[in-house]
Amino acid sequence: MAADMTDTLSPYDSLPEHMRALVTDQVEHQGQLALHCLSADQRSMLEHFRTQQGYDFLVDVTAIDHLGMDQIERFEVVYVLRRLGENSQQFRLHVWLSEDSPDLPTVFDLWDSARWGERETHDMFGITFEGNPDLRRFLMPEDYPGFPLLKDYPLRGIGERRQFPRVVPRGDQMVEEEPADYPTSIGRGMHTPEYTEEVRRDSKPK
Amino acid sequence: MGLESLIGGEGFLTTTVNSIVNWGRKNALWPMPFGTACCAIEMMATFSGRYDISRFGAEVVRFSPRQADLLIVSGRISLKMMPVLQKIYRQMPEPKWVISMGACASCGGVFDTYTLIQGVDQFIPVDVYVPGCPPRPESLLDALLEIQNLVGEERLDSGKHGS
Amino acid sequence: MTPNPNSGTRDTPVPSAEILEKELEKGWKSHRAGVRPSQVTEVVEDDGSGRLVMNFGPQHPATHGTLRSIFTLEGETIVKADVEIGYLHTGFEKLGENMTYQQWVTVSDRMNYLSAINNNVGYSVAVEQLLGIEVPPRCAALRVIMSELSRIADHILCVGLQGMDLGAFSVMLWAFEKRELVYDIIEAVCGARLTTSWTRVGGIIRDVPEFFPDLVYSFLDEFPPLVDEIHLMLLNNRIFVDRVKQVGVVTEDQARSWGITGPIGRASGLDLDVRRDRPYLGYDKYDFKVPVQTEGDSFARYMQRMEEIEQSLEIIRQAMATLPSGPVVHDDFKTSLPTKDAVHNDMESLIHHFKLVMLGHGIQPTAGSSIYSSTEAPCGELGFFIASDGSDTAYRLRIRPPSLYNYGFFPRLVEGGMISDAVAVLSSFHIIAGELDR
């Protein structure tokens, strides 16, 4: 578990003076550095790191939803940046984003890996990235109304996993009818004590 | 030595149409693997050398539903995949049987989430369920034998397969 | 550039649960039996150009898993390619917010199901890094050995499927036969063939059996001839070589920009290996080379995987030779489960076990801490970003899947080629849908 800070300057120290004011917080945990900034400064910070400091590898783009947790804003968009080569370094940039206007400028022109990273963040959280050429739904069906990873979205969903017909062959047709009782084994009474008794009775040696 | 000596004489064999048809169907099932996730790997292992499925006659794996009669649903079925599964099931001609392999296909398995179908038997009829996560190849072979028993006991005039 | 009108967030605020329920009642019943047309295929009209829009998947023998590609063809040449994923989306990240750290390990091996141990190890390394604990050396060495065995199994399966897709069916059967050897070892050590759930936070479930060295050494004797056999079968086969040489070339700059890691990146010349650059579990003690090719075509990816198998065998030999003795679980029982022997005989271990397992107690990292930790999975760099709020479940568990960023480049790569090239490229990319969709 090597620390990511080498002998070279940390990303914060290599920032020019006027940009250090944009960093609202610096958090270091287990040798990993996380810089925090606000959504208005996201594009300029990322451009600086890409063009001036040579962070040419965007490892991941993701987001955290802090609903009801009394943080600066609701969303925290995380960019994990890495510089390859001899003075290899890695750090994270956390961008605070409010829920009233959950959109950020895209960075797909700086790193192509942001195209799908932002697309997935949009699919899971509803954060739009202006300028991303392809923000269709990704992992969920394209007409899905919700964003699953929000904290007020239930784990078991809102009933969409039952919205299918039951396809059964009847005669020489395939018929659609209402889905079977859910779950099916409980619908057939297999969980009741009477059923267990019956099974026990039937399986006794004669 | 061999079947000819048992039959003997002119070589006539009397049986019922039911038995012969069932015997033919069950010993030459053509599986259609609808493999999505981890169970698909165990299914591929069943089709491979060590746990050979061709001992039981089911080695002709057909990826086109029009040519198959045994649909093996192996792996978790998500919201997007369910219409695909139903379309494939509709495309298979009669007679057809369905094995729901693994816990995810039978009941949702480990994952009780917003996007996973909690058991495909709510939406397509299933004949045999195979528990396990993933089931060992021997379990899948056991399920195949169970299907063969089911096929052997069918009556042609029951109307089950659209006749 | 106007935002996509289908994104649904331009005018509406982020919906809450009540709004979602109302939407459902209004009639979102679009899941009828039958495949819903995607945006690409819906508005295609016959404009007389003779172009065909072909759907390739998600149920197809040549797509490894549930991947769907939509090709616009002119003859056999792909003019425009689009991909659709999500056919195996299960909500692992949402489960990570609802399951405790110990429980989620069982979910992790359903991601890359061909090499489940790498996922277990990756996740456990991430949680251990978040907590700031180190596993004992014996545990680290055992984790390394099993990870490399699992990597060998994954690579040999990839090579086998690559052969099968291009017509060399015997190679796949041989690959599966030798994979069973790996399964035997994994079953003896972990109890299950495929979904192992072998690691725990701070260690592994139990020590290996006494006959473990015999198993591994007999594997090291039986396996290497297969590598030469496969080379013999495929390299002398003109059809295979012609179908993979110069097909699907990924340059190093493209790999760097698109975030492509793993064998695909290294086959293009991008020299990235988490085991060497950010060593974990004592990988810096082993002397192994990281092979790098320069051409970046499917043939280079095939050679890359074969060479990585050789290097993994080398690591296993070294690790077995230097396997230390000692405990296999970290001794701080506030974070790691004590052994069963101690739990049954010692009161304090029993209390620690109770606290770690019962909901509400469990492992409690510092509130507000977050970590991004990556390990080298067979597909590439598997990363975990874990943010904690001080409770026993993660607040945000993000999985950085290598297959997602590898697959992102695929549509561009096949445009301009032919369909058969697309099959060759897809099988050499080795995209695992379980990890891609999570």
PDB file of C-alpha atoms in Angstrom, chain C residues 197-425:
ATOM      1  CA  SER C 197     -15.766 -14.945  -1.178  1.00  0.00           C
ATOM      2  CA  TRP C 198     -12.420 -15.916   0.155  1.00  0.00           C
ATOM      3  CA  THR C 199     -11.046 -12.794   1.727  1.00  0.00           C
ATOM      4  CA  ARG C 200     -12.270 -10.980   4.777  1.00  0.00           C
ATOM      5  CA  VAL C 201     -11.282  -7.558   5.992  1.00  0.00           C
ATOM      6  CA  GLY C 202      -7.888  -8.097   7.566  1.00  0.00           C
ATOM      7  CA  GLY C 203      -7.295 -11.587   6.300  1.00  0.00           C
ATOM      8  CA  ILE C 204      -8.807 -14.624   4.692  1.00  0.00           C
ATOM      9  CA  ILE C 205     -11.393 -17.066   5.973  1.00  0.00           C
ATOM     10  CA  ARG C 206      -8.986 -19.761   7.053  1.00  0.00           C
ATOM     11  CA  ASP C 207      -5.518 -21.039   6.425  1.00  0.00           C
ATOM     12  CA  VAL C 208      -4.823 -23.298   3.475  1.00  0.00           C
ATOM     13  CA  PRO C 209      -4.867 -27.098   3.951  1.00  0.00           C
ATOM     14  CA  GLU C 210      -1.602 -28.991   4.510  1.00  0.00           C
ATOM     15  CA  PHE C 211      -1.581 -30.445   1.024  1.00  0.00           C
ATOM     16  CA  PHE C 212      -1.671 -26.990  -0.564  1.00  0.00           C
ATOM     17  CA  PRO C 213       1.997 -27.038  -1.675  1.00  0.00           C
ATOM     18  CA  ASP C 214       1.443 -30.408  -3.381  1.00  0.00           C
ATOM     19  CA  LEU C 215      -1.542 -29.017  -5.249  1.00  0.00           C
ATOM     20  CA  VAL C 216       0.281 -25.930  -6.423  1.00  0.00           C
ATOM     21  CA  TYR C 217       3.456 -27.738  -7.424  1.00  0.00           C
ATOM     22  CA  SER C 218       1.560 -30.356  -9.383  1.00  0.00           C
ATOM     23  CA  PHE C 219      -0.308 -27.532 -11.099  1.00  0.00           C
ATOM     24  CA  LEU C 220       2.988 -25.856 -11.937  1.00  0.00           C
ATOM     25  CA  ASP C 221       4.086 -29.107 -13.547  1.00  0.00           C
ATOM     26  CA  GLU C 222       0.929 -29.806 -15.506  1.00  0.00           C
ATOM     27  CA  PHE C 223      -0.026 -26.389 -16.734  1.00  0.00           C
ATOM     28  CA  PRO C 224       2.917 -24.923 -18.689  1.00  0.00           C
ATOM     29  CA  PRO C 225       2.803 -27.469 -21.556  1.00  0.00           C
ATOM     30  CA  LEU C 226      -0.617 -26.068 -22.449  1.00  0.00           C
ATOM     31  CA  VAL C 227       0.854 -22.674 -23.242  1.00  0.00           C
ATOM     32  CA  ASP C 228       3.159 -24.227 -25.799  1.00  0.00           C
ATOM     33  CA  GLU C 229       0.353 -26.369 -27.211  1.00  0.00           C
ATOM     34  CA  ILE C 230      -1.861 -23.374 -27.765  1.00  0.00           C
ATOM     35  CA  HIS C 231       0.968 -21.485 -29.416  1.00  0.00           C
ATOM     36  CA  LEU C 232       1.527 -24.468 -31.649  1.00  0.00           C
ATOM     37  CA  MET C 233      -2.135 -24.624 -32.592  1.00  0.00           C
ATOM     38  CA  LEU C 234      -2.682 -20.963 -33.221  1.00  0.00           C
ATOM     39  CA  LEU C 235       0.551 -19.428 -34.365  1.00  0.00           C
ATOM     40  CA  ASN C 236       0.972 -21.864 -37.204  1.00  0.00           C
ATOM     41  CA  ASN C 237      -2.628 -21.438 -38.233  1.00  0.00           C
ATOM     42  CA  ARG C 238      -2.711 -19.041 -41.127  1.00  0.00           C
ATOM     43  CA  ILE C 239      -6.417 -18.321 -40.698  1.00  0.00           C
ATOM     44  CA  PHE C 240      -6.038 -17.264 -37.088  1.00  0.00           C
ATOM     45  CA  VAL C 241      -2.984 -15.130 -37.745  1.00  0.00           C
ATOM     46  CA  ASP C 242      -4.543 -13.376 -40.713  1.00  0.00           C
ATOM     47  CA  ARG C 243      -7.693 -12.654 -38.789  1.00  0.00           C
ATOM     48  CA  VAL C 244      -5.985 -11.057 -35.850  1.00  0.00           C
ATOM     49  CA  LYS C 245      -2.930  -9.317 -37.264  1.00  0.00           C
ATOM     50  CA  GLN C 246      -3.463  -5.603 -37.871  1.00  0.00           C
ATOM     51  CA  VAL C 247      -7.043  -5.904 -36.692  1.00  0.00           C
ATOM     52  CA  GLY C 248      -8.313  -3.508 -34.082  1.00  0.00           C
ATOM     53  CA  VAL C 249      -5.199  -1.430 -33.565  1.00  0.00           C
ATOM     54  CA  VAL C 250      -5.199   0.661 -30.407  1.00  0.00           C
ATOM     55  CA  THR C 251      -2.384   3.194 -30.220  1.00  0.00           C
ATOM     56  CA  GLU C 252      -0.717   4.179 -26.995  1.00  0.00           C
ATOM     57  CA  ASP C 253      -2.130   7.701 -27.019  1.00  0.00           C
ATOM     58  CA  GLN C 254      -5.604   6.374 -27.538  1.00  0.00           C
ATOM     59  CA  ALA C 255      -5.143   3.967 -24.666  1.00  0.00           C
ATOM     60  CA  ARG C 256      -3.961   6.736 -22.393  1.00  0.00           C
ATOM     61  CA  SER C 257      -6.740   9.094 -23.335  1.00  0.00           C
ATOM     62  CA  TRP C 258      -9.534   6.549 -23.124  1.00  0.00           C
ATOM     63  CA  GLY C 259      -8.391   5.105 -19.819  1.00  0.00           C
ATOM     64  CA  ILE C 260      -7.616   1.662 -21.208  1.00  0.00           C
ATOM     65  CA  THR C 261      -5.605  -0.413 -18.761  1.00  0.00           C
ATOM     66  CA  GLY C 262      -4.667  -4.040 -18.414  1.00  0.00           C
ATOM     67  CA  PRO C 263      -3.537  -6.376 -21.171  1.00  0.00           C
ATOM     68  CA  ILE C 264      -5.162  -4.214 -23.834  1.00  0.00           C
ATOM     69  CA  GLY C 265      -3.274  -1.120 -22.728  1.00  0.00           C
ATOM     70  CA  ARG C 266      -0.015  -2.968 -22.344  1.00  0.00           C
ATOM     71  CA  ALA C 267      -0.421  -4.552 -25.763  1.00  0.00           C
ATOM     72  CA  SER C 268      -0.560  -1.015 -27.142  1.00  0.00           C
ATOM     73  CA  GLY C 269       2.552   0.078 -25.389  1.00  0.00           C
ATOM     74  CA  LEU C 270       1.021   1.807 -22.353  1.00  0.00           C
ATOM     75  CA  ASP C 271       3.272   0.582 -19.592  1.00  0.00           C
ATOM     76  CA  LEU C 272       0.897   0.542 -16.639  1.00  0.00           C
ATOM     77  CA  ASP C 273       0.730  -2.189 -14.059  1.00  0.00           C
ATOM     78  CA  VAL C 274      -0.654  -1.490 -10.618  1.00  0.00           C
ATOM     79  CA  ARG C 275       1.333  -4.375  -9.166  1.00  0.00           C
ATOM     80  CA  ARG C 276       4.542  -2.673 -10.118  1.00  0.00           C
ATOM     81  CA  ASP C 277       3.619   1.023  -9.914  1.00  0.00           C
ATOM     82  CA  ARG C 278       1.624   1.016  -6.674  1.00  0.00           C
ATOM     83  CA  PRO C 279       2.550  -2.278  -5.067  1.00  0.00           C
ATOM     84  CA  TYR C 280       0.173  -3.890  -2.633  1.00  0.00           C
ATOM     85  CA  LEU C 281       0.324  -7.162  -0.740  1.00  0.00           C
ATOM     86  CA  GLY C 282       4.074  -7.321  -1.072  1.00  0.00           C
ATOM     87  CA  TYR C 283       4.262  -7.438  -4.856  1.00  0.00           C
ATOM     88  CA  ASP C 284       7.454  -5.407  -4.743  1.00  0.00           C
ATOM     89  CA  LYS C 285       9.261  -8.400  -3.238  1.00  0.00           C
ATOM     90  CA  TYR C 286       8.708 -10.577  -6.294  1.00  0.00           C
ATOM     91  CA  ASP C 287      10.840 -10.264  -9.342  1.00  0.00           C
ATOM     92  CA  PHE C 288       8.596 -10.300 -12.401  1.00  0.00           C
ATOM     93  CA  LYS C 289       8.591  -8.559 -15.727  1.00  0.00           C
ATOM     94  CA  VAL C 290       5.667  -6.599 -17.066  1.00  0.00           C
ATOM     95  CA  PRO C 291       5.483  -7.508 -20.754  1.00  0.00           C
ATOM     96  CA  VAL C 292       4.606  -4.710 -23.120  1.00  0.00           C
ATOM     97  CA  GLN C 293       3.909  -5.003 -26.827  1.00  0.00           C
ATOM     98  CA  THR C 294       3.912  -2.194 -29.316  1.00  0.00           C
ATOM     99  CA  GLU C 295       1.596  -3.080 -32.174  1.00  0.00           C
ATOM    100  CA  GLY C 296      -1.702  -2.890 -30.323  1.00  0.00           C
ATOM    101  CA  ASP C 297      -3.613  -5.211 -32.629  1.00  0.00           C
ATOM    102  CA  SER C 298      -5.527  -8.312 -31.619  1.00  0.00           C
ATOM    103  CA  PHE C 299      -2.481 -10.466 -32.183  1.00  0.00           C
ATOM    104  CA  ALA C 300      -0.501  -8.360 -29.744  1.00  0.00           C
ATOM    105  CA  ARG C 301      -3.274  -8.772 -27.190  1.00  0.00           C
ATOM    106  CA  TYR C 302      -3.147 -12.523 -27.629  1.00  0.00           C
ATOM    107  CA  MET C 303       0.633 -12.591 -27.191  1.00  0.00           C
ATOM    108  CA  GLN C 304       0.339 -10.233 -24.240  1.00  0.00           C
ATOM    109  CA  ARG C 305      -1.990 -12.536 -22.377  1.00  0.00           C
ATOM    110  CA  MET C 306       0.175 -15.565 -23.037  1.00  0.00           C
ATOM    111  CA  GLU C 307       3.223 -13.742 -21.773  1.00  0.00           C
ATOM    112  CA  GLU C 308       1.354 -12.574 -18.702  1.00  0.00           C
ATOM    113  CA  ILE C 309       0.467 -16.170 -17.958  1.00  0.00           C
ATOM    114  CA  GLU C 310       4.166 -17.001 -17.988  1.00  0.00           C
ATOM    115  CA  GLN C 311       4.904 -14.135 -15.633  1.00  0.00           C
ATOM    116  CA  SER C 312       2.109 -15.190 -13.291  1.00  0.00           C
ATOM    117  CA  LEU C 313       3.575 -18.684 -13.142  1.00  0.00           C
ATOM    118  CA  GLU C 314       6.892 -17.110 -12.222  1.00  0.00           C
ATOM    119  CA  ILE C 315       5.294 -15.100  -9.408  1.00  0.00           C
ATOM    120  CA  ILE C 316       3.604 -18.209  -8.044  1.00  0.00           C
ATOM    121  CA  ARG C 317       6.903 -20.072  -8.003  1.00  0.00           C
ATOM    122  CA  GLN C 318       8.604 -17.293  -6.115  1.00  0.00           C
ATOM    123  CA  ALA C 319       5.760 -16.854  -3.675  1.00  0.00           C
ATOM    124  CA  MET C 320       5.589 -20.563  -2.924  1.00  0.00           C
ATOM    125  CA  ALA C 321       9.324 -20.682  -2.352  1.00  0.00           C
ATOM    126  CA  THR C 322       9.208 -17.801   0.122  1.00  0.00           C
ATOM    127  CA  LEU C 323       5.870 -18.541   1.774  1.00  0.00           C
ATOM    128  CA  PRO C 324       6.205 -17.447   5.419  1.00  0.00           C
ATOM    129  CA  SER C 325       4.425 -19.090   8.287  1.00  0.00           C
ATOM    130  CA  GLY C 326       2.321 -17.309  10.814  1.00  0.00           C
ATOM    131  CA  PRO C 327      -1.215 -16.047  11.305  1.00  0.00           C
ATOM    132  CA  VAL C 328      -3.478 -15.320   8.391  1.00  0.00           C
ATOM    133  CA  VAL C 329      -5.651 -12.696  10.032  1.00  0.00           C
ATOM    134  CA  HIS C 330      -4.700  -9.249  11.248  1.00  0.00           C
ATOM    135  CA  ASP C 331      -4.585  -9.246  14.980  1.00  0.00           C
ATOM    136  CA  ASP C 332      -6.688  -6.170  15.668  1.00  0.00           C
ATOM    137  CA  PHE C 333     -10.039  -7.713  16.353  1.00  0.00           C
ATOM    138  CA  LYS C 334     -11.827  -4.432  16.164  1.00  0.00           C
ATOM    139  CA  THR C 335     -11.602  -4.787  12.418  1.00  0.00           C
ATOM    140  CA  SER C 336     -10.851  -8.424  11.627  1.00  0.00           C
ATOM    141  CA  LEU C 337     -12.787 -11.517  12.509  1.00  0.00           C
ATOM    142  CA  PRO C 338     -10.964 -13.808  14.942  1.00  0.00           C
ATOM    143  CA  THR C 339     -10.453 -17.449  13.978  1.00  0.00           C
ATOM    144  CA  LYS C 340     -13.221 -19.907  14.770  1.00  0.00           C
ATOM    145  CA  ASP C 341     -11.004 -21.731  17.202  1.00  0.00           C
ATOM    146  CA  ALA C 342     -10.557 -18.575  19.256  1.00  0.00           C
ATOM    147  CA  VAL C 343     -14.229 -17.682  18.993  1.00  0.00           C
ATOM    148  CA  HIS C 344     -15.298 -20.985  20.463  1.00  0.00           C
ATOM    149  CA  ASN C 345     -12.784 -21.001  23.271  1.00  0.00           C
ATOM    150  CA  ASP C 346     -12.028 -17.440  24.252  1.00  0.00           C
ATOM    151  CA  MET C 347     -14.543 -14.987  25.663  1.00  0.00           C
ATOM    152  CA  GLU C 348     -12.928 -11.888  24.305  1.00  0.00           C
ATOM    153  CA  SER C 349     -12.779 -13.269  20.772  1.00  0.00           C
ATOM    154  CA  LEU C 350     -16.421 -14.217  21.046  1.00  0.00           C
ATOM    155  CA  ILE C 351     -17.335 -10.666  21.954  1.00  0.00           C
ATOM    156  CA  HIS C 352     -15.243  -9.259  19.123  1.00  0.00           C
ATOM    157  CA  HIS C 353     -16.868 -11.660  16.679  1.00  0.00           C
ATOM    158  CA  PHE C 354     -20.314 -10.684  17.899  1.00  0.00           C
ATOM    159  CA  LYS C 355     -19.607  -7.019  17.542  1.00  0.00           C
ATOM    160  CA  LEU C 356     -18.174  -7.352  14.089  1.00  0.00           C
ATOM    161  CA  VAL C 357     -21.007  -9.442  12.751  1.00  0.00           C
ATOM    162  CA  MET C 358     -24.088  -7.892  14.264  1.00  0.00           C
ATOM    163  CA  LEU C 359     -25.628  -5.040  12.364  1.00  0.00           C
ATOM    164  CA  GLY C 360     -25.108  -1.688  13.923  1.00  0.00           C
ATOM    165  CA  HIS C 361     -21.728  -2.551  15.350  1.00  0.00           C
ATOM    166  CA  GLY C 362     -19.364  -3.885  12.730  1.00  0.00           C
ATOM    167  CA  ILE C 363     -16.351  -2.239  11.265  1.00  0.00           C
ATOM    168  CA  GLN C 364     -16.505   1.517  11.698  1.00  0.00           C
ATOM    169  CA  PRO C 365     -13.956   3.533   9.784  1.00  0.00           C
ATOM    170  CA  THR C 366     -13.398   7.193  10.540  1.00  0.00           C
ATOM    171  CA  ALA C 367     -16.394   9.267   9.562  1.00  0.00           C
ATOM    172  CA  GLY C 368     -15.792  11.359   6.471  1.00  0.00           C
ATOM    173  CA  SER C 369     -12.804   9.372   5.266  1.00  0.00           C
ATOM    174  CA  SER C 370     -12.579   8.188   1.695  1.00  0.00           C
ATOM    175  CA  ILE C 371     -10.079   6.227  -0.294  1.00  0.00           C
ATOM    176  CA  TYR C 372      -9.433   5.256  -3.863  1.00  0.00           C
ATOM    177  CA  SER C 373      -7.561   1.991  -4.052  1.00  0.00           C
ATOM    178  CA  SER C 374      -6.727  -0.006  -7.133  1.00  0.00           C
ATOM    179  CA  THR C 375      -5.446  -3.484  -7.826  1.00  0.00           C
ATOM    180  CA  GLU C 376      -4.535  -5.247 -11.018  1.00  0.00           C
ATOM    181  CA  ALA C 377      -7.377  -7.448 -12.132  1.00  0.00           C
ATOM    182  CA  PRO C 378      -6.950  -9.604 -15.239  1.00  0.00           C
ATOM    183  CA  CYS C 379      -9.007  -7.134 -17.244  1.00  0.00           C
ATOM    184  CA  GLY C 380      -7.181  -4.054 -16.125  1.00  0.00           C
ATOM    185  CA  GLU C 381      -7.138  -1.730 -13.178  1.00  0.00           C
ATOM    186  CA  LEU C 382      -9.922  -2.529 -10.788  1.00  0.00           C
ATOM    187  CA  GLY C 383     -10.483   0.411  -8.510  1.00  0.00           C
ATOM    188  CA  PHE C 384     -12.638   0.918  -5.451  1.00  0.00           C
ATOM    189  CA  PHE C 385     -13.598   4.337  -4.193  1.00  0.00           C
ATOM    190  CA  ILE C 386     -15.052   3.948  -0.706  1.00  0.00           C
ATOM    191  CA  ALA C 387     -16.440   6.886   1.259  1.00  0.00           C
ATOM    192  CA  SER C 388     -17.400   6.260   4.832  1.00  0.00           C
ATOM    193  CA  ASP C 389     -19.744   8.051   7.210  1.00  0.00           C
ATOM    194  CA  GLY C 390     -18.624   6.260  10.334  1.00  0.00           C
ATOM    195  CA  SER C 391     -21.290   3.566  10.294  1.00  0.00           C
ATOM    196  CA  ASP C 392     -20.850  -0.105   9.541  1.00  0.00           C
ATOM    197  CA  THR C 393     -21.975   0.220   5.924  1.00  0.00           C
ATOM    198  CA  ALA C 394     -20.146   2.217   3.306  1.00  0.00           C
ATOM    199  CA  TYR C 395     -21.674   5.564   2.428  1.00  0.00           C
ATOM    200  CA  ARG C 396     -20.595   5.284  -1.188  1.00  0.00           C
ATOM    201  CA  LEU C 397     -18.981   2.274  -2.741  1.00  0.00           C
ATOM    202  CA  ARG C 398     -17.857   2.985  -6.243  1.00  0.00           C
ATOM    203  CA  ILE C 399     -16.312   0.312  -8.385  1.00  0.00           C
ATOM    204  CA  ARG C 400     -14.054   1.465 -11.183  1.00  0.00           C
ATOM    205  CA  PRO C 401     -14.542  -1.356 -13.656  1.00  0.00           C
ATOM    206  CA  PRO C 402     -11.706  -1.913 -16.109  1.00  0.00           C
ATOM    207  CA  SER C 403     -14.095  -3.294 -18.705  1.00  0.00           C
ATOM    208  CA  LEU C 404     -16.133  -0.077 -18.795  1.00  0.00           C
ATOM    209  CA  TYR C 405     -13.270   2.097 -19.919  1.00  0.00           C
ATOM    210  CA  ASN C 406     -11.910  -0.627 -22.197  1.00  0.00           C
ATOM    211  CA  TYR C 407     -15.273  -1.023 -23.892  1.00  0.00           C
ATOM    212  CA  GLY C 408     -15.743   2.695 -24.356  1.00  0.00           C
ATOM    213  CA  PHE C 409     -13.256   2.676 -27.176  1.00  0.00           C
ATOM    214  CA  PHE C 410     -14.784  -0.310 -28.946  1.00  0.00           C
ATOM    215  CA  PRO C 411     -17.330   1.500 -31.182  1.00  0.00           C
ATOM    216  CA  ARG C 412     -14.674   3.717 -32.659  1.00  0.00           C
ATOM    217  CA  LEU C 413     -12.326   0.844 -33.147  1.00  0.00           C
ATOM    218  CA  VAL C 414     -14.636  -1.234 -35.322  1.00  0.00           C
ATOM    219  CA  GLU C 415     -15.898   1.552 -37.527  1.00  0.00           C
ATOM    220  CA  GLY C 416     -14.467   1.104 -40.958  1.00  0.00           C
ATOM    221  CA  GLY C 417     -13.780  -2.573 -40.487  1.00  0.00           C
ATOM    222  CA  MET C 418     -15.828  -5.618 -41.260  1.00  0.00           C
ATOM    223  CA  ILE C 419     -18.169  -7.592 -39.044  1.00  0.00           C
ATOM    224  CA  SER C 420     -15.803 -10.500 -38.748  1.00  0.00           C
ATOM    225  CA  ASP C 421     -13.143  -8.093 -37.568  1.00  0.00           C
ATOM    226  CA  ALA C 422     -15.546  -6.795 -34.971  1.00  0.00           C
ATOM    227  CA  VAL C 423     -15.920 -10.332 -33.644  1.00  0.00           C
ATOM    228  CA  ALA C 424     -12.162 -10.779 -33.516  1.00  0.00           C
ATOM    229  CA  VAL C 425     -11.683  -7.469 -31.728  1.00  0.00           C
TER     230      VAL C 425
END
